[in-house]
PDB file of C-alpha atoms and ligand atoms in Angstrom:
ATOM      1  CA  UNK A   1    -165.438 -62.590 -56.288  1.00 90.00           C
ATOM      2  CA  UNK A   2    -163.632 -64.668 -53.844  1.00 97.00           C
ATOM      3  CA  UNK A   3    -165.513 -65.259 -50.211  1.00 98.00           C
ATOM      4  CA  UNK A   4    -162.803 -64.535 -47.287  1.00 98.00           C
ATOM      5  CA  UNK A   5    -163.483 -65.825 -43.617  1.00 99.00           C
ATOM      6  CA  UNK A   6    -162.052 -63.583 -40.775  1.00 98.00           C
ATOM      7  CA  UNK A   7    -161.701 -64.664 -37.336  1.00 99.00           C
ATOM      8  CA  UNK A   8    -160.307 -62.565 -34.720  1.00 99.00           C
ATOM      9  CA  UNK A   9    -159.205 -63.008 -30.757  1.00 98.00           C
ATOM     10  CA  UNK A  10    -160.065 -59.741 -28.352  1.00 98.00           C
ATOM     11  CA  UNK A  11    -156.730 -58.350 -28.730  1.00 98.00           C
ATOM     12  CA  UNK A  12    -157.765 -58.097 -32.872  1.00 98.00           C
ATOM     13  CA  UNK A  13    -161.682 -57.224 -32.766  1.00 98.00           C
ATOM     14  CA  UNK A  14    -161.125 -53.868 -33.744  1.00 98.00           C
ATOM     15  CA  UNK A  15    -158.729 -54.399 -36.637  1.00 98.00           C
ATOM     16  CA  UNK A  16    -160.884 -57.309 -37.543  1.00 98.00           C
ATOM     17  CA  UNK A  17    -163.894 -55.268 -38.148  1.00 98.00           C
ATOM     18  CA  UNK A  18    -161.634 -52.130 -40.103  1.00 98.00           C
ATOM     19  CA  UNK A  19    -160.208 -55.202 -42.657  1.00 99.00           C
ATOM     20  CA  UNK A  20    -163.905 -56.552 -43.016  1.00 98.00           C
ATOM     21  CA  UNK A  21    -165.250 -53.070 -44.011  1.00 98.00           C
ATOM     22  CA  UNK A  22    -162.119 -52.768 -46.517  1.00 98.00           C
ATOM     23  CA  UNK A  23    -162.403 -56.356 -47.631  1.00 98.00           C
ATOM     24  CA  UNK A  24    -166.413 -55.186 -48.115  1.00 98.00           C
ATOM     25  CA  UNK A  25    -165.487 -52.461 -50.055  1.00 98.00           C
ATOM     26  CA  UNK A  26    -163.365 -53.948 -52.256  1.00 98.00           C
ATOM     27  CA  UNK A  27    -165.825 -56.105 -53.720  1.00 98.00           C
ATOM     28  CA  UNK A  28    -165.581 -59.695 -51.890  1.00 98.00           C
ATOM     29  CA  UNK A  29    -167.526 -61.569 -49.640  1.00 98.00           C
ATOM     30  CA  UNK A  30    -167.164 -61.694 -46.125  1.00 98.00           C
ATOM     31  CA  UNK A  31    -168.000 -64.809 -43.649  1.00 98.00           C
ATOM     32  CA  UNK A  32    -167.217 -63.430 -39.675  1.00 98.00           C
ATOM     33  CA  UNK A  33    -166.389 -65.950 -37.687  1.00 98.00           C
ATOM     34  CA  UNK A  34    -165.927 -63.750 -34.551  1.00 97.00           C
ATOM     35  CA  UNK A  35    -164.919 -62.574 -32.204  1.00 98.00           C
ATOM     36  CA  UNK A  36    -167.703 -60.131 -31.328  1.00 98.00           C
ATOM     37  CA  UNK A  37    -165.974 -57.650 -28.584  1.00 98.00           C
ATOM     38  CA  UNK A  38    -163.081 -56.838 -26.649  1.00 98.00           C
ATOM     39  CA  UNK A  39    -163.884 -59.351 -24.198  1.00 98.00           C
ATOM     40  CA  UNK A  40    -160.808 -62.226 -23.294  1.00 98.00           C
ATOM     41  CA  UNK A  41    -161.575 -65.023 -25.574  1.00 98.00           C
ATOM     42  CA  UNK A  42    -159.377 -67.965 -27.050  1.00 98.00           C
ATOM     43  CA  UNK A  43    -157.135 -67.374 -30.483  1.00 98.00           C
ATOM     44  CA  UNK A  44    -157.878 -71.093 -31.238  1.00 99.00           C
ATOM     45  CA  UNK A  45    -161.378 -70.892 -31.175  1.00 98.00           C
ATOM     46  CA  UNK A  46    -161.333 -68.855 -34.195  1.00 99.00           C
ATOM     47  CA  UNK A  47    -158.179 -69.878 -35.867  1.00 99.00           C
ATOM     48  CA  UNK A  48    -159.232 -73.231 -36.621  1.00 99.00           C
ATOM     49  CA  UNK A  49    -162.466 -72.709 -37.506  1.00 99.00           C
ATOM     50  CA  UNK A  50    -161.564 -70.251 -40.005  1.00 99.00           C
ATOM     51  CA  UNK A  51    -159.225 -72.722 -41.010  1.00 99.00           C
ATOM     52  CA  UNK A  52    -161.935 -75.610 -41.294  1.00 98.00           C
ATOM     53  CA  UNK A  53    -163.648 -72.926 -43.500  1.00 98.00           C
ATOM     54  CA  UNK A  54    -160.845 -72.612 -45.980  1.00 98.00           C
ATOM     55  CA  UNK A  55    -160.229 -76.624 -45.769  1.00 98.00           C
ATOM     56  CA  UNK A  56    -163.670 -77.955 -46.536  1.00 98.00           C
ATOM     57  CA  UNK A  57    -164.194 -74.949 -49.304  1.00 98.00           C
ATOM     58  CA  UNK A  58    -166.924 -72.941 -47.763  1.00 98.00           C
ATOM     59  CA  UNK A  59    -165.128 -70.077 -48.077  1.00 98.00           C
ATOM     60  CA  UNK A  60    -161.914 -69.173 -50.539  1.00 98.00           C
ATOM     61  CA  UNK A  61    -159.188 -67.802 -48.605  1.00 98.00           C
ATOM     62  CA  UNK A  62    -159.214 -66.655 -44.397  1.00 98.00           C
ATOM     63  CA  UNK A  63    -157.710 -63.928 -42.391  1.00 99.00           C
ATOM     64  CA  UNK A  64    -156.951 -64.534 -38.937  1.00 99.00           C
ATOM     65  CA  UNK A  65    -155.654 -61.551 -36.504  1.00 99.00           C
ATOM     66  CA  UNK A  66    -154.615 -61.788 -32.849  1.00 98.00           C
ATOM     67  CA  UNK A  67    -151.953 -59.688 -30.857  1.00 98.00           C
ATOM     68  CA  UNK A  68    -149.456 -60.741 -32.613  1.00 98.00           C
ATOM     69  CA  UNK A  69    -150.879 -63.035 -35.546  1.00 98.00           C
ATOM     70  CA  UNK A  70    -148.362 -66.010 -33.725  1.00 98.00           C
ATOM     71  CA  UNK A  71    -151.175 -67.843 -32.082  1.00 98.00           C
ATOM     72  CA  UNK A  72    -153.519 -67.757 -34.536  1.00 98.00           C
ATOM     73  CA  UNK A  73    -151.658 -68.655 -37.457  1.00 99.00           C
ATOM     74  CA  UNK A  74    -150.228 -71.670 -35.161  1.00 99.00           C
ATOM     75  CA  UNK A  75    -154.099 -72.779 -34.637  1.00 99.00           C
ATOM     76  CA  UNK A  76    -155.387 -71.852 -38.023  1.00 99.00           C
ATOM     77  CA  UNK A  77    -151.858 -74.451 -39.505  1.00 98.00           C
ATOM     78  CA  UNK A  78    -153.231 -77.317 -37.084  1.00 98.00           C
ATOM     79  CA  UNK A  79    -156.451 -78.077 -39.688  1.00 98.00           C
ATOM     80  CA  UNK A  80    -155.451 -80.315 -42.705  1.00 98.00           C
ATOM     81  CA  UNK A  81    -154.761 -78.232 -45.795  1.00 98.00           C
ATOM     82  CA  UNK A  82    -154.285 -74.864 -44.038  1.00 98.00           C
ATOM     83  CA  UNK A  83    -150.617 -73.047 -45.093  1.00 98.00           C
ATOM     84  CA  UNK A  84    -151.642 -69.799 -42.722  1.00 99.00           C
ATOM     85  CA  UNK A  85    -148.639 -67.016 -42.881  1.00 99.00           C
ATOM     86  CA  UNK A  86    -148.393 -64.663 -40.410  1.00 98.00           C
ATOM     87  CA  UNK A  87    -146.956 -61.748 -42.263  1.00 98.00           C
ATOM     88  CA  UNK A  88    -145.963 -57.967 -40.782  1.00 98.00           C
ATOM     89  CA  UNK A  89    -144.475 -56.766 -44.283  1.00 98.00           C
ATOM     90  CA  UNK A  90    -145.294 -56.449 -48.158  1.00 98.00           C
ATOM     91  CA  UNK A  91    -142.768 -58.683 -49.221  1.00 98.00           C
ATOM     92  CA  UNK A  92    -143.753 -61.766 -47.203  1.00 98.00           C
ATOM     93  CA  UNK A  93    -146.828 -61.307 -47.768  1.00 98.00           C
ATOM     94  CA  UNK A  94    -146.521 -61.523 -51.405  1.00 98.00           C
ATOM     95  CA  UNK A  95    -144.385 -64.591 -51.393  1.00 98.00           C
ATOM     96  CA  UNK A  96    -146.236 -66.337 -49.114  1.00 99.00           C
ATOM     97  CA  UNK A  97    -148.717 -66.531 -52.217  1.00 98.00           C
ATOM     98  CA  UNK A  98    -146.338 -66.858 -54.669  1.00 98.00           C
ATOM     99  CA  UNK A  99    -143.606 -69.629 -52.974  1.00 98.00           C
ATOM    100  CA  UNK A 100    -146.175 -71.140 -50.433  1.00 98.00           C
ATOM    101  CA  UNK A 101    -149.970 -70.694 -52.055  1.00 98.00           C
ATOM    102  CA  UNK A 102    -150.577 -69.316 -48.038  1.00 99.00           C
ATOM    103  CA  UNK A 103    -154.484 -69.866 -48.132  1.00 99.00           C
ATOM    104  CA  UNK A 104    -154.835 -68.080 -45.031  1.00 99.00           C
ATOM    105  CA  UNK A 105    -152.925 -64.352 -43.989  1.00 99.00           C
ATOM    106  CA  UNK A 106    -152.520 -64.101 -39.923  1.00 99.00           C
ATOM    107  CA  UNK A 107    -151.963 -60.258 -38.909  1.00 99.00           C
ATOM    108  CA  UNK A 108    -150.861 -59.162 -35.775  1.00 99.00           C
ATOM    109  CA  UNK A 109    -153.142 -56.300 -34.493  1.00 98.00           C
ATOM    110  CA  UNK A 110    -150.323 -55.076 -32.056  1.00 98.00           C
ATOM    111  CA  UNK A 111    -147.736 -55.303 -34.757  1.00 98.00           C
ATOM    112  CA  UNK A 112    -149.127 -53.568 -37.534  1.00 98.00           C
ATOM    113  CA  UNK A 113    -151.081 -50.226 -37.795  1.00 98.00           C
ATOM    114  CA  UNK A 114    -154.372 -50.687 -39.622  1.00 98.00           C
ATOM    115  CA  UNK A 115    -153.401 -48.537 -42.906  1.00 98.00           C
ATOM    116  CA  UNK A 116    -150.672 -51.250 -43.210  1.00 98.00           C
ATOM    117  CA  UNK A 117    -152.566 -53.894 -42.275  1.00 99.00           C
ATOM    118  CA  UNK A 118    -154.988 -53.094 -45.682  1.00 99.00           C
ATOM    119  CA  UNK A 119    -151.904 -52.829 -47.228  1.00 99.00           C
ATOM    120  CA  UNK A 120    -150.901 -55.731 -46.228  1.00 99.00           C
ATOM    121  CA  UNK A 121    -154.105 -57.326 -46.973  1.00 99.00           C
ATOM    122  CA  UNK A 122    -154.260 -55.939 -50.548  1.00 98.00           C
ATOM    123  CA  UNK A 123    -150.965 -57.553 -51.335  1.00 98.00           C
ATOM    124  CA  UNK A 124    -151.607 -60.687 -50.221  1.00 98.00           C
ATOM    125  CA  UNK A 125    -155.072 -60.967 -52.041  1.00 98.00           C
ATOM    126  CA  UNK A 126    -153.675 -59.835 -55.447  1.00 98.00           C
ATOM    127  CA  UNK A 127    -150.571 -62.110 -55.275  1.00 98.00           C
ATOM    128  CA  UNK A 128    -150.811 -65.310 -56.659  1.00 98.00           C
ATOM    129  CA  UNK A 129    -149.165 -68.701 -56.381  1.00 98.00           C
ATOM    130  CA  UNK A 130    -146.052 -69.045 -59.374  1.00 98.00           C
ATOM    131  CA  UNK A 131    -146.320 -73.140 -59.759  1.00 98.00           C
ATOM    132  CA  UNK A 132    -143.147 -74.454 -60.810  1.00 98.00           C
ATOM    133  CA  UNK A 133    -140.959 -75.921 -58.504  1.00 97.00           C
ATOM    134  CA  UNK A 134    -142.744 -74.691 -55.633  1.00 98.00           C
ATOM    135  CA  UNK A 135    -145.792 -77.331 -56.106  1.00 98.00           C
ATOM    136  CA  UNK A 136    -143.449 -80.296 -55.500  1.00 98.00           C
ATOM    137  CA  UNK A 137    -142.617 -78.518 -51.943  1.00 98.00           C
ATOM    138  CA  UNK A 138    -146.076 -77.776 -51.426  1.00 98.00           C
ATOM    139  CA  UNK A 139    -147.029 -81.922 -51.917  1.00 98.00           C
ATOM    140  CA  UNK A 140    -144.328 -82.716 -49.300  1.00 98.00           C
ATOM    141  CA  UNK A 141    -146.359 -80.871 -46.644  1.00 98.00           C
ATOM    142  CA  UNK A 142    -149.215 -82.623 -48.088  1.00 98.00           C
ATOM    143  CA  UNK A 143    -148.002 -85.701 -47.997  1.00 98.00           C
ATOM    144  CA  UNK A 144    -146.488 -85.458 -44.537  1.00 98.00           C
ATOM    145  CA  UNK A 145    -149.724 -83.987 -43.186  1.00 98.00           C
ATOM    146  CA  UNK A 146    -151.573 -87.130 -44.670  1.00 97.00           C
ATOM    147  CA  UNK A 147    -149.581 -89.727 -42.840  1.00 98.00           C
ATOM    148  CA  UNK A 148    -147.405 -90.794 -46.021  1.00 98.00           C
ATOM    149  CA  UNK A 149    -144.005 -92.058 -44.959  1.00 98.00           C
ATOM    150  CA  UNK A 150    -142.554 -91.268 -48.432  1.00 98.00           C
ATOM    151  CA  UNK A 151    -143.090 -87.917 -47.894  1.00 98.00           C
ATOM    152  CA  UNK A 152    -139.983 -87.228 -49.171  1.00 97.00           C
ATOM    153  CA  UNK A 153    -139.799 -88.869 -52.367  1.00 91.00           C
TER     154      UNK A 153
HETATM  155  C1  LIG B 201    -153.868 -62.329 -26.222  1.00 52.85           C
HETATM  156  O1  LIG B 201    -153.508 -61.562 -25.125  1.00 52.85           O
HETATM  157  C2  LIG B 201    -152.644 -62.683 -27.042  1.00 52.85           C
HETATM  158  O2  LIG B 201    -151.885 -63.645 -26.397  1.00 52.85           O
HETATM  159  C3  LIG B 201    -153.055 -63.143 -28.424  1.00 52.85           C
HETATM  160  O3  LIG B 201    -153.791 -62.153 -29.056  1.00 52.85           O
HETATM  161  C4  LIG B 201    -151.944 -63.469 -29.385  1.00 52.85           C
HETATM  162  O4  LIG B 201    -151.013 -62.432 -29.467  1.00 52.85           O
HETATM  163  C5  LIG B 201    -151.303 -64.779 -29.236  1.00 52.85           C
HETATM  164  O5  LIG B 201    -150.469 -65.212 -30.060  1.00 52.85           O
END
């Protein structure tokens, strides 16, 4: 089973911790990477270093949840490797795997109600990416992100 990193601002703890429980009982493996409470903390503390998770393998896939999943999923895309989708519906979610091979979901704790956030969740985690033509677009981001000036080619 696939290991999933979650990381979480204040605005997010409690969702956090309802999406770790379902994520539990669904079979995979959690890593927490915080936050703890409902105490003011920083989205990017947790953002990227759920996204340094994902990059350097230790874990499979991340989930990263603020107010509005915007900040986080703007940290968690900083780290190298990282396509983090902040998603409020079914359908994005599912193409976000399938067109973009997201490797992090971002949920917005005062967007989405928690039933649809596991719904939400669920999707995302049984989607997976189609190939095809959508690799080559994938590379270009790659690329970019690794300093190539052909990027485009
Ligand atoms: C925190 O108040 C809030 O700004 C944060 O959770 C998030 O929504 C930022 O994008």
């Amino acid at each position: 089973m696939e290991v999933i990193a979650l990381g979480c601002d204040h605005a997010a703890y409690g969702l956090k911790e309802n999406i770790k429980e379902y994520l539990t009982g669904l079979g995979y493996e959690v890593r927490d990477f915080g936050t703890d409470s409902a105490k003011s903390v920083d989205y990017p503390d947790y953002g990227i270093v759920v996204g340094e998770a994902v990059s350097r393998g230790a874990c499979d896939r991340g989930i990263v949840i603020c107010g509005t999943g915007i900040g986080i999923s703007i940290s968690a895309n900083k780290v190298k490797g990282i396509r983090a989708a902040a998603c409020s519906d079914l359908f994005s979610a599912r193409l976000s795997r399938e067109h973009n091979d997201s490797n992090v979901l971002a949920l917005g704790a005062r967007i989405v109600a928690p039933e649809y956030a596991r719904s939400i969740v669920k999707e995302w985690l049984d989607a997976s990416f189609e190939g095809g033509k959508h690799v080559r677009r994938i590379l270009k981001i790659a690329r970019y992100e690794s300093g190539d000036p052909d990027w485009k080619q």
